[in-house]
Short mmCIF file of C-alpha atoms in Angstrom, two decimals:
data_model
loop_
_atom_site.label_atom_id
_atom_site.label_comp_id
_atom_site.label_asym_id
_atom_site.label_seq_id
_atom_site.Cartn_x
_atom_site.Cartn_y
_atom_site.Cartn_z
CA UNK A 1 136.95 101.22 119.19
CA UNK A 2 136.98 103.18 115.91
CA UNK A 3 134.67 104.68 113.27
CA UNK A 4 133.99 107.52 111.15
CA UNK A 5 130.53 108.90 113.16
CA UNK A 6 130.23 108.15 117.04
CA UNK A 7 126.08 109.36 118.06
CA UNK A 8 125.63 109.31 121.24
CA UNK A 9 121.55 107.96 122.12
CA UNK A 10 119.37 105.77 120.58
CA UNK A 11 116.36 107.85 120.50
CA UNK A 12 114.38 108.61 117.10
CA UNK A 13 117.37 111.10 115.76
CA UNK A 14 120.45 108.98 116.52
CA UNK A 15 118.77 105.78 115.47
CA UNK A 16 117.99 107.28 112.15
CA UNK A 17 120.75 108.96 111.51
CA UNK A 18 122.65 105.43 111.72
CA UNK A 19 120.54 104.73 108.97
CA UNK A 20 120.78 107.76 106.72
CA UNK A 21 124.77 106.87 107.28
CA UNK A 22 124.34 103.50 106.74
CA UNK A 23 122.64 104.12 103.26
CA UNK A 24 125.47 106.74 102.02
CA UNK A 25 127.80 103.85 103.15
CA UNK A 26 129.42 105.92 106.04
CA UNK A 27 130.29 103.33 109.25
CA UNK A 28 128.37 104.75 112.50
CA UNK A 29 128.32 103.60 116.34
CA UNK A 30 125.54 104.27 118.61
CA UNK A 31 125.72 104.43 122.32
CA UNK A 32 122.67 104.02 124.25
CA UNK A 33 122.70 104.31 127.84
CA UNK A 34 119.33 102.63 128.48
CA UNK A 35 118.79 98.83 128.11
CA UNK A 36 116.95 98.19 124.68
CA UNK A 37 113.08 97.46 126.26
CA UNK A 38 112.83 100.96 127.70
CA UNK A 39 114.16 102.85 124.42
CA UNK A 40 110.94 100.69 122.81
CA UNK A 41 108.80 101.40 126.05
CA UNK A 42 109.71 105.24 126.37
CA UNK A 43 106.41 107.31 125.48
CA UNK A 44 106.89 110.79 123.46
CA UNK A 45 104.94 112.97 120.60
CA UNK A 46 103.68 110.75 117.79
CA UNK A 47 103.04 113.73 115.12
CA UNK A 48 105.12 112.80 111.97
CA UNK A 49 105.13 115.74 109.57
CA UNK A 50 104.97 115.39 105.87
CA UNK A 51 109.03 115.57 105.54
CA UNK A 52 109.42 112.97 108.42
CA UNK A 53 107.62 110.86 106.94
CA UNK A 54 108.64 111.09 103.66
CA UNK A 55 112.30 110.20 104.68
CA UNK A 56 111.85 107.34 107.17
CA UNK A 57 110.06 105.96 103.50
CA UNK A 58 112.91 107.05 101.76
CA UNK A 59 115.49 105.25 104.38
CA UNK A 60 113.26 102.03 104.33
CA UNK A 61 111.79 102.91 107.60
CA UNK A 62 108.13 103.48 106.42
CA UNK A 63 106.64 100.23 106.02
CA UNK A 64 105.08 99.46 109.12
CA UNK A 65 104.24 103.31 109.81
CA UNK A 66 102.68 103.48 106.14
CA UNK A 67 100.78 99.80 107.20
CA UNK A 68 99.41 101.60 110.89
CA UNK A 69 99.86 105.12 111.21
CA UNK A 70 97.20 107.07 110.50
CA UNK A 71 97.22 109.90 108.21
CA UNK A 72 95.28 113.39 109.25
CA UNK A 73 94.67 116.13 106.92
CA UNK A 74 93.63 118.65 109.41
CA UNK A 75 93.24 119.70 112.97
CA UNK A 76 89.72 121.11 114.41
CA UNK A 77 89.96 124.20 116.10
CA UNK A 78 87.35 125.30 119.03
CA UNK A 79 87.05 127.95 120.64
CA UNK A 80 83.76 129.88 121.76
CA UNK A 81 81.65 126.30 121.66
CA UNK A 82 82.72 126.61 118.32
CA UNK A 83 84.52 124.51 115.96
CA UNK A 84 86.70 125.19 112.96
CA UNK A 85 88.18 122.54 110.86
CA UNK A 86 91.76 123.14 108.99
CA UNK A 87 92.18 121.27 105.83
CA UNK A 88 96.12 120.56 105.24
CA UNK A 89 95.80 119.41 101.97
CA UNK A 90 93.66 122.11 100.33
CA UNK A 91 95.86 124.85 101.58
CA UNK A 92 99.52 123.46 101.40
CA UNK A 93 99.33 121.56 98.09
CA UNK A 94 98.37 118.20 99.42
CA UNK A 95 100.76 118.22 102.58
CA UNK A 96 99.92 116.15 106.09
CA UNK A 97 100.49 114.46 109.02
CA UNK A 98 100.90 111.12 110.57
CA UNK A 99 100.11 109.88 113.74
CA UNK A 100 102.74 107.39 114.81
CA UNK A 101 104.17 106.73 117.70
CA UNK A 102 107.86 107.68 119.05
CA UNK A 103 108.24 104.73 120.54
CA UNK A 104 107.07 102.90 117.71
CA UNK A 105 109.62 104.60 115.03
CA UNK A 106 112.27 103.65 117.39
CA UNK A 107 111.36 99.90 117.42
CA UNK A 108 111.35 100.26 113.47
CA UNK A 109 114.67 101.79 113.50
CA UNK A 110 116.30 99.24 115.96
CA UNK A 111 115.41 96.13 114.17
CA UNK A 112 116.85 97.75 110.89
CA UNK A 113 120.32 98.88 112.91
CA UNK A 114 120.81 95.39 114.54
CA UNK A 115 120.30 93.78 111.23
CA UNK A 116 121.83 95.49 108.68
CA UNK A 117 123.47 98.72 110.51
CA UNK A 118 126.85 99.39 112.09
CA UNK A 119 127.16 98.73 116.10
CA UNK A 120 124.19 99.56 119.00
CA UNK A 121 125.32 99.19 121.98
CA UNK A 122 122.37 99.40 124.84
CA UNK A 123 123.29 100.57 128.14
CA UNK A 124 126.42 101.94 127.01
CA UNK A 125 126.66 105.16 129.28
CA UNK A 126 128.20 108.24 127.79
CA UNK A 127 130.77 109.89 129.97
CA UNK A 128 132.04 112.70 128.14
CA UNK A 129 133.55 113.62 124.61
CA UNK A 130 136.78 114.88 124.71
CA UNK A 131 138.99 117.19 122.19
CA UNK A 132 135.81 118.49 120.04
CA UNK A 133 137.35 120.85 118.56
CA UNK A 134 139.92 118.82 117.48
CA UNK A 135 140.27 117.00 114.16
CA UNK A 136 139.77 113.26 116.53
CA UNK A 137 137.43 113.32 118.96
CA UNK A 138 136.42 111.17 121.46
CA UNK A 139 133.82 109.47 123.45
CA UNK A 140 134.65 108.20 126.97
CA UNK A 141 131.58 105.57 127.72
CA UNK A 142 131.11 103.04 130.03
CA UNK A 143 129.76 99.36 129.03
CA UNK A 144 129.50 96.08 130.45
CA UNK A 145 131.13 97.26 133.79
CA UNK A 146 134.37 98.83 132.07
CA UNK A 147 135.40 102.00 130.92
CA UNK A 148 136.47 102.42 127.09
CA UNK A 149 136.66 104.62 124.53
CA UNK A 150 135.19 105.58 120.73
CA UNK A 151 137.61 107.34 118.82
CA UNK A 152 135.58 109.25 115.55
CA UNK A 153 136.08 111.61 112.89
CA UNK A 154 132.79 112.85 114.28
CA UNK A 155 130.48 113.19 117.01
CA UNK A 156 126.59 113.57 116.91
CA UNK A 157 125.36 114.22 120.48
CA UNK A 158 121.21 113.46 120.39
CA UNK A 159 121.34 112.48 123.94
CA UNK A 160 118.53 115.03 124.83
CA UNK A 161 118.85 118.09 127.17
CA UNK A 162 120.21 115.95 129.95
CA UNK A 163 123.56 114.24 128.13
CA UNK A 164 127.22 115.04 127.62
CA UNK A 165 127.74 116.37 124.42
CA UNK A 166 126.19 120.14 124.63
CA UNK A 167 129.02 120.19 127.90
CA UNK A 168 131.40 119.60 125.74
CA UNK A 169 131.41 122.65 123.94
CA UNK A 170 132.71 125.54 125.95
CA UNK A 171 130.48 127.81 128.27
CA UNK A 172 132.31 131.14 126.65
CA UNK A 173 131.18 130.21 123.06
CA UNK A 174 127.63 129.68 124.20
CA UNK A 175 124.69 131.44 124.15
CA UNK A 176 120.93 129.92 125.37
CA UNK A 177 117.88 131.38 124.66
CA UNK A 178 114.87 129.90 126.92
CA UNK A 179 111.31 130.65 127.86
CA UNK A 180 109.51 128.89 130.81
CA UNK A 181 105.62 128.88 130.57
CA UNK A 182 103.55 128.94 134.17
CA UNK A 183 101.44 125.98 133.09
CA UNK A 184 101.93 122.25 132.05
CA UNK A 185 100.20 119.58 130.48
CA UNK A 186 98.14 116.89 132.46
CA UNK A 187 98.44 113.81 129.61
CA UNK A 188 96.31 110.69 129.70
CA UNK A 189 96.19 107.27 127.78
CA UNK A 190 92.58 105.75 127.84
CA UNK A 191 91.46 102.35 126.54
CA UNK A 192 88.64 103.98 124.43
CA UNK A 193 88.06 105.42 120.97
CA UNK A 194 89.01 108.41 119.80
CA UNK A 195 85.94 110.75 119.93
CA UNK A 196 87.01 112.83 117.16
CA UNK A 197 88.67 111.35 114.10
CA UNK A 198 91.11 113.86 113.62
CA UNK A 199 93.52 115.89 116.56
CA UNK A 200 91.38 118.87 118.34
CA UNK A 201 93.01 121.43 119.79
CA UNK A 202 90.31 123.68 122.25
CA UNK A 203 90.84 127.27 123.56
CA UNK A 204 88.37 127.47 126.86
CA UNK A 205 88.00 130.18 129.76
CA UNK A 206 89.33 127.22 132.23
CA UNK A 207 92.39 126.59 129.62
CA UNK A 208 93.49 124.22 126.89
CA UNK A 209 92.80 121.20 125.71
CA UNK A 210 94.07 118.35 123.57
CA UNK A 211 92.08 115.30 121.99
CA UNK A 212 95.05 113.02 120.54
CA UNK A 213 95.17 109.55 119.69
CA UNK A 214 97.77 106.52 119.65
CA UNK A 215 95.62 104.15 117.74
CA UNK A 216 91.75 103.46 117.08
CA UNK A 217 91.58 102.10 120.04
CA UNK A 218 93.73 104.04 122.36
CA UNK A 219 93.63 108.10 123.28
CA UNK A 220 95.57 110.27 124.12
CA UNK A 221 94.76 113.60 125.73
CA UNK A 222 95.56 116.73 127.71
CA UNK A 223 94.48 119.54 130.25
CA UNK A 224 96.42 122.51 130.78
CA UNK A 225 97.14 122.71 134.44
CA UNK A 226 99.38 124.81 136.71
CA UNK A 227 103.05 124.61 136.71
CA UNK A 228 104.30 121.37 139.78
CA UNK A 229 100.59 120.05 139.38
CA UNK A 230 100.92 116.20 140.55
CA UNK A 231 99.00 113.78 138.71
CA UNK A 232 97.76 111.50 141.15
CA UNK A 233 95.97 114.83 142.41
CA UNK A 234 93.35 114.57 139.98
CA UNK A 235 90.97 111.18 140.08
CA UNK A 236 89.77 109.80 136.55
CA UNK A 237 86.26 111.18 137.16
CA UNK A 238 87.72 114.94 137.62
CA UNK A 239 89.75 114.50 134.32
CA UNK A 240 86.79 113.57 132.44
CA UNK A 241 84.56 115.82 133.97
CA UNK A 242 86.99 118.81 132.80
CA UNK A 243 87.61 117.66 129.79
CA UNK A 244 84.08 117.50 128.93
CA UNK A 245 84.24 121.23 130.00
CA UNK A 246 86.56 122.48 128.04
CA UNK A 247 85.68 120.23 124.13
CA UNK A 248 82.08 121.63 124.84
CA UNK A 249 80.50 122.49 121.76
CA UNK A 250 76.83 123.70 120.83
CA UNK A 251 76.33 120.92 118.69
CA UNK A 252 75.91 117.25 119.32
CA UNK A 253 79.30 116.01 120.33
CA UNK A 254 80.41 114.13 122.92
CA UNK A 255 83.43 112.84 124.38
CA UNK A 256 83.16 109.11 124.90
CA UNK A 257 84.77 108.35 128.49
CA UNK A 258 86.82 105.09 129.14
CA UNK A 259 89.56 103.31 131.62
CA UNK A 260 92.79 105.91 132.09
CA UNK A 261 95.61 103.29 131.58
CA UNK A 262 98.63 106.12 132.24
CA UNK A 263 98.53 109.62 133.85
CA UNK A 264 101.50 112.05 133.70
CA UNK A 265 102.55 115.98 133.46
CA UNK A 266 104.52 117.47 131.32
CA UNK A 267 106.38 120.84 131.50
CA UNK A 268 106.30 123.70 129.03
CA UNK A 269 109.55 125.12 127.78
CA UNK A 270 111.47 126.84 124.89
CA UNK A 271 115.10 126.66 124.56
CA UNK A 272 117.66 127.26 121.85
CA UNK A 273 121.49 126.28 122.59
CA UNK A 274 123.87 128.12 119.90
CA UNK A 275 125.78 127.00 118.21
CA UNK A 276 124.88 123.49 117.22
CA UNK A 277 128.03 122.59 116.27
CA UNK A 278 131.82 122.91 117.53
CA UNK A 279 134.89 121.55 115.82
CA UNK A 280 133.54 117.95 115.12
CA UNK A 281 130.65 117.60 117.76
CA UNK A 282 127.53 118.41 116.19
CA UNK A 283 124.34 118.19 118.38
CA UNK A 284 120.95 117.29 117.17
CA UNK A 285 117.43 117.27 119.09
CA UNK A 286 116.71 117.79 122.21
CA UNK A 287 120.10 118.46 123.46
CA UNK A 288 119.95 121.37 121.36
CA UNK A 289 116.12 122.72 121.37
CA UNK A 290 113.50 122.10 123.23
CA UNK A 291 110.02 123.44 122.19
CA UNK A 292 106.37 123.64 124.08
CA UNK A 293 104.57 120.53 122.47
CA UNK A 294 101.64 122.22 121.35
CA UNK A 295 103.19 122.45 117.86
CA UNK A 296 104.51 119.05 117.47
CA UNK A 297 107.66 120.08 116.82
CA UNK A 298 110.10 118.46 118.95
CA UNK A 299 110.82 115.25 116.85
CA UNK A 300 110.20 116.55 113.66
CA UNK A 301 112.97 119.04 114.42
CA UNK A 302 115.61 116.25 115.26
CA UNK A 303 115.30 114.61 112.00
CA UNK A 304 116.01 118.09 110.38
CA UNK A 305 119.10 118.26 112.46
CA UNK A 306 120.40 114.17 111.48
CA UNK A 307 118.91 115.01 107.73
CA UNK A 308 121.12 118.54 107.21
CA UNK A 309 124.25 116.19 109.24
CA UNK A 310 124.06 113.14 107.17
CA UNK A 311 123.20 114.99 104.00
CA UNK A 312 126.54 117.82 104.83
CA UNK A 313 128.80 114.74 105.52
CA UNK A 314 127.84 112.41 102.56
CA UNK A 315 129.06 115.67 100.41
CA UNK A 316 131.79 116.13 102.28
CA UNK A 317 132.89 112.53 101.29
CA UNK A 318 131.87 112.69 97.78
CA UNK A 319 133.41 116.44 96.61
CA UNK A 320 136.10 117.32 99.65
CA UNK A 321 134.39 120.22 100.66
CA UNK A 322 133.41 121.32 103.97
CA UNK A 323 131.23 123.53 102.87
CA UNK A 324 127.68 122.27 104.35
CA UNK A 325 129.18 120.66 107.74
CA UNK A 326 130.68 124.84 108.28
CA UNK A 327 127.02 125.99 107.48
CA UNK A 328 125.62 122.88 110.07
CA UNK A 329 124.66 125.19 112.87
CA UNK A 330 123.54 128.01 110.87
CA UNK A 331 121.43 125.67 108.66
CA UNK A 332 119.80 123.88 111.72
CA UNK A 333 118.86 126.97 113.19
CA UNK A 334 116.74 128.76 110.49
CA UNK A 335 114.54 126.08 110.99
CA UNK A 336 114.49 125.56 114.88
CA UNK A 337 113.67 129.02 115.46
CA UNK A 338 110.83 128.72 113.15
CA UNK A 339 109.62 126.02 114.94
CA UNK A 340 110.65 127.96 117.97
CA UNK A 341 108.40 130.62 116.64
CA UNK A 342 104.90 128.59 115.60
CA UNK A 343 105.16 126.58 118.71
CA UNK A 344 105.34 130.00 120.82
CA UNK A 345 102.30 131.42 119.22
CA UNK A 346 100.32 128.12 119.10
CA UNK A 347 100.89 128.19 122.67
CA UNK A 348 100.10 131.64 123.79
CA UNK A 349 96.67 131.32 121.39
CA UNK A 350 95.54 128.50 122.99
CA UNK A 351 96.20 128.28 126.61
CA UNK A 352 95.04 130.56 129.31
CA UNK A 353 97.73 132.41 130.92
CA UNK A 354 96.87 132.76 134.88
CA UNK A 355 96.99 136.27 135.18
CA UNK A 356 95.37 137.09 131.78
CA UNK A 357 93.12 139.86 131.39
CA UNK A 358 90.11 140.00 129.72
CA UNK A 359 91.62 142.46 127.21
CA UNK A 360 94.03 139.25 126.49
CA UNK A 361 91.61 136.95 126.11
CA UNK A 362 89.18 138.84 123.88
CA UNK A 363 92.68 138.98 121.61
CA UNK A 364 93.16 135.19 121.81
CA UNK A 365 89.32 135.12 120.62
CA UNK A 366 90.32 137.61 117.57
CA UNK A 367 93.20 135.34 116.60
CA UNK A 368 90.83 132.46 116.17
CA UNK A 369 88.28 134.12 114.10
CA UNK A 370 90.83 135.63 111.85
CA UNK A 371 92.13 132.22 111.29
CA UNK A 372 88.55 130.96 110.89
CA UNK A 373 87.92 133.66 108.31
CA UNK A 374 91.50 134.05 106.60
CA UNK A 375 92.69 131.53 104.34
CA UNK A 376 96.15 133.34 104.46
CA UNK A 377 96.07 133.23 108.11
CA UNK A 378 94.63 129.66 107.86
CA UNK A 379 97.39 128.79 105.13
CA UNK A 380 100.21 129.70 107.99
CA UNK A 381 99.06 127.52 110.50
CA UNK A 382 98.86 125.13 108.02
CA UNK A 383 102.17 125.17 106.28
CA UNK A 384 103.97 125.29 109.77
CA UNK A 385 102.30 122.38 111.85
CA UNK A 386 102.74 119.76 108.56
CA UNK A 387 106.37 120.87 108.33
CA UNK A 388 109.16 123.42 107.10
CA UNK A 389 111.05 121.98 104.36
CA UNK A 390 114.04 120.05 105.13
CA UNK A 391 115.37 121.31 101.08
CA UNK A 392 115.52 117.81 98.65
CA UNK A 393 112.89 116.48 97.58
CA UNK A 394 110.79 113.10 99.43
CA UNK A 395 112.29 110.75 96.92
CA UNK A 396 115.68 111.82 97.84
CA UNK A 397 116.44 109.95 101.70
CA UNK A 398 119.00 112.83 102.89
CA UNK A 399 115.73 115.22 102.12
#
């Protein structure tokens, strides 16, 4: 097999970067090592910044998202049995968020590949990608019980922290940068209204806590809990109970309880692999960066990555100059560590380290009132979490 761009996984990035090539009229295959029902089953962040959004519109991705995601113009802070609301749109010119599934952008994305995009090919298994840094590259998969091979121009590893492609650049030329936090997140999905109509993230003595949703019908929240905590170790009744604890207010709230459909914990790490980019493999996503979820980052930060690729390439083909595709890496990673940055702090201001001292928590306190008080401090957090600029403007669909 042949084409111009091989991207290896089927995940959010790759899938839309198929499209972004598509549209530019550049031929792309995608290899997907996991059979098409759990790429549309797999559960992940569903916080679309203002830029995401704007070019899975632009890439005629957006109807069904515009149709039932639901648009938020702020977060509510609490902290103290207090609670702080911060308007996006007042402080960042109109900017904001949607709340859309991973799962279900990728089902979007698929049904656009398989009927107008190149080849996607499910439970094609990646095996390695061989001469990067040459000017023909190679993936060596395995599909349908036989090994074969992609030959490309390019390569665009988003096979997430786990694939191939970030081995194929050479240990010598690398450099990682990573953080591990002490604590994780205990995540549920409950058959019952959101209580709150809008995301609230809480800062409490007994640690952090996360009201999300999925739909109006389905939540989603979190507990921060120790580092290897199992699940199945805490019954529904205890994860109500401490969630309850930890949204207290002193007004009238309440959280309303219902039937816990999933339960799962998720680690908390940073990491930052440079470069992005050697010879003609480029990676994108997860197999690149990795950051805490508190700032809803970690998509949003893969379609930067296929954006600045597909946008670098297309003028590549239209001028001859390899002038953007040099400045890949370097591009990428203004904005990871950025989003490196905002998800650190949004992390270490709202969860509870376990050998904090109550010097550190009275600062944690101070943080929140100055961002209560502040509108510049209030216009930072704001800015970040709806999104750093991918550089074009929304009507342009390599924005």
């Amino acid at each position: 097999m042949r084409t111009t761009v091989g991207i290896i996984g089927a995940g959010p990035a790759g899938l839309l970067l198929a499209r972004l090539l598509r549209n530019a009229g550049i031929d792309a295959v995608v290899l997907e090592s996991r059979d098409r029902s759990y790429v549309e089953r797999r559960q992940r962040a569903g916080i679309l910044e203002q830029g995401t959004a704007d070019v899975l519109r632009a890439a005629g991705a957006g109807e069904r998202m515009d149709r039932e995601g639901l648009r938020h113009d702020g977060i509510e802070l609490r902290f103290d049995r207090r609670r702080h609301r911060v308007d996006f749109p007042a402080l960042t010119g109109g900017r904001s968020v949607t709340v859309y599934a991973q799962t279900e952008v990728c089902k979007d994305l698929i049904t656009l590949q398989l009927r107008d995009g190149g080849p996607l090919l499910f439970e094609a298994e990646a095996l390695a990608v061989e001469d990067a840094g040459t000017d023909a590259p190679r993936i060596r998969f395995r599909h349908e019980g036989r090994e074969d091979v992609l030959e490309c121009a390019y390569v665009v590893g988003c096979d997430g922290f786990w694939g191939v492609a970030r081995k194929a650049i050479p240990t010598q030329l690398a450099q990682v940068f990573e953080r591990t936090y002490p604590f994780g997140w205990l995540g549920i999905l409950a058959d019952v209204p959101p209580s709150h109509d809008e995301l609230v993230y809480a800062r409490h003595d007994r640690g952090f806590a996360l009201l999300s949703m999925r739909s109006p019908a389905v939540s989603r929240l979190y507990l921060q809990v120790p580092d290897g905590t199992d699940a199945g170790a805490w019954s529904d009744e205890e994860i109500w109970d401490e969630l309850e604890r930890r949204f207290e207010t002193d007004d009238d709230w309440r959280l309303e309880r219902g039937p816990i459909t999933q339960k799962s914990v998720t680690p908390m790490r940073s990491y930052v692999h440079e470069p992005m980019r050697h010879g003609r493999l480029f990676l994108a996503g997860d197999a690149a960066h990795i950051v805490p979820p508190t700032g809803a980052k970690g998509l949003n930060l893969a379609v930067g990555d296929v954006v600045t690729f597909a946008r670098a390439l297309t003028h590549q083909q239209e001028t001859g100059s390899p002038e953007l595709l040099d400045a890949y890496s370097a591009t990428c990673l203004r904005r990871v560590w950025q989003a490196e940055r905002f998800s650190y702090d949004m992390t270490a201001l709202l969860h509870r380290a376990p050998a904090a001292t109550a010097f550190e928590n009275r600062l944690q306190l101070a943080r929140l009132e100055r961002i209560a008080s502040s509108r510049a401090a209030e216009t930072d957090l704001a800015e970040a979490y709806t999104g750093f600029p991918f550089g074009r403007a929304a009507s342009d669909p390599l924005r």
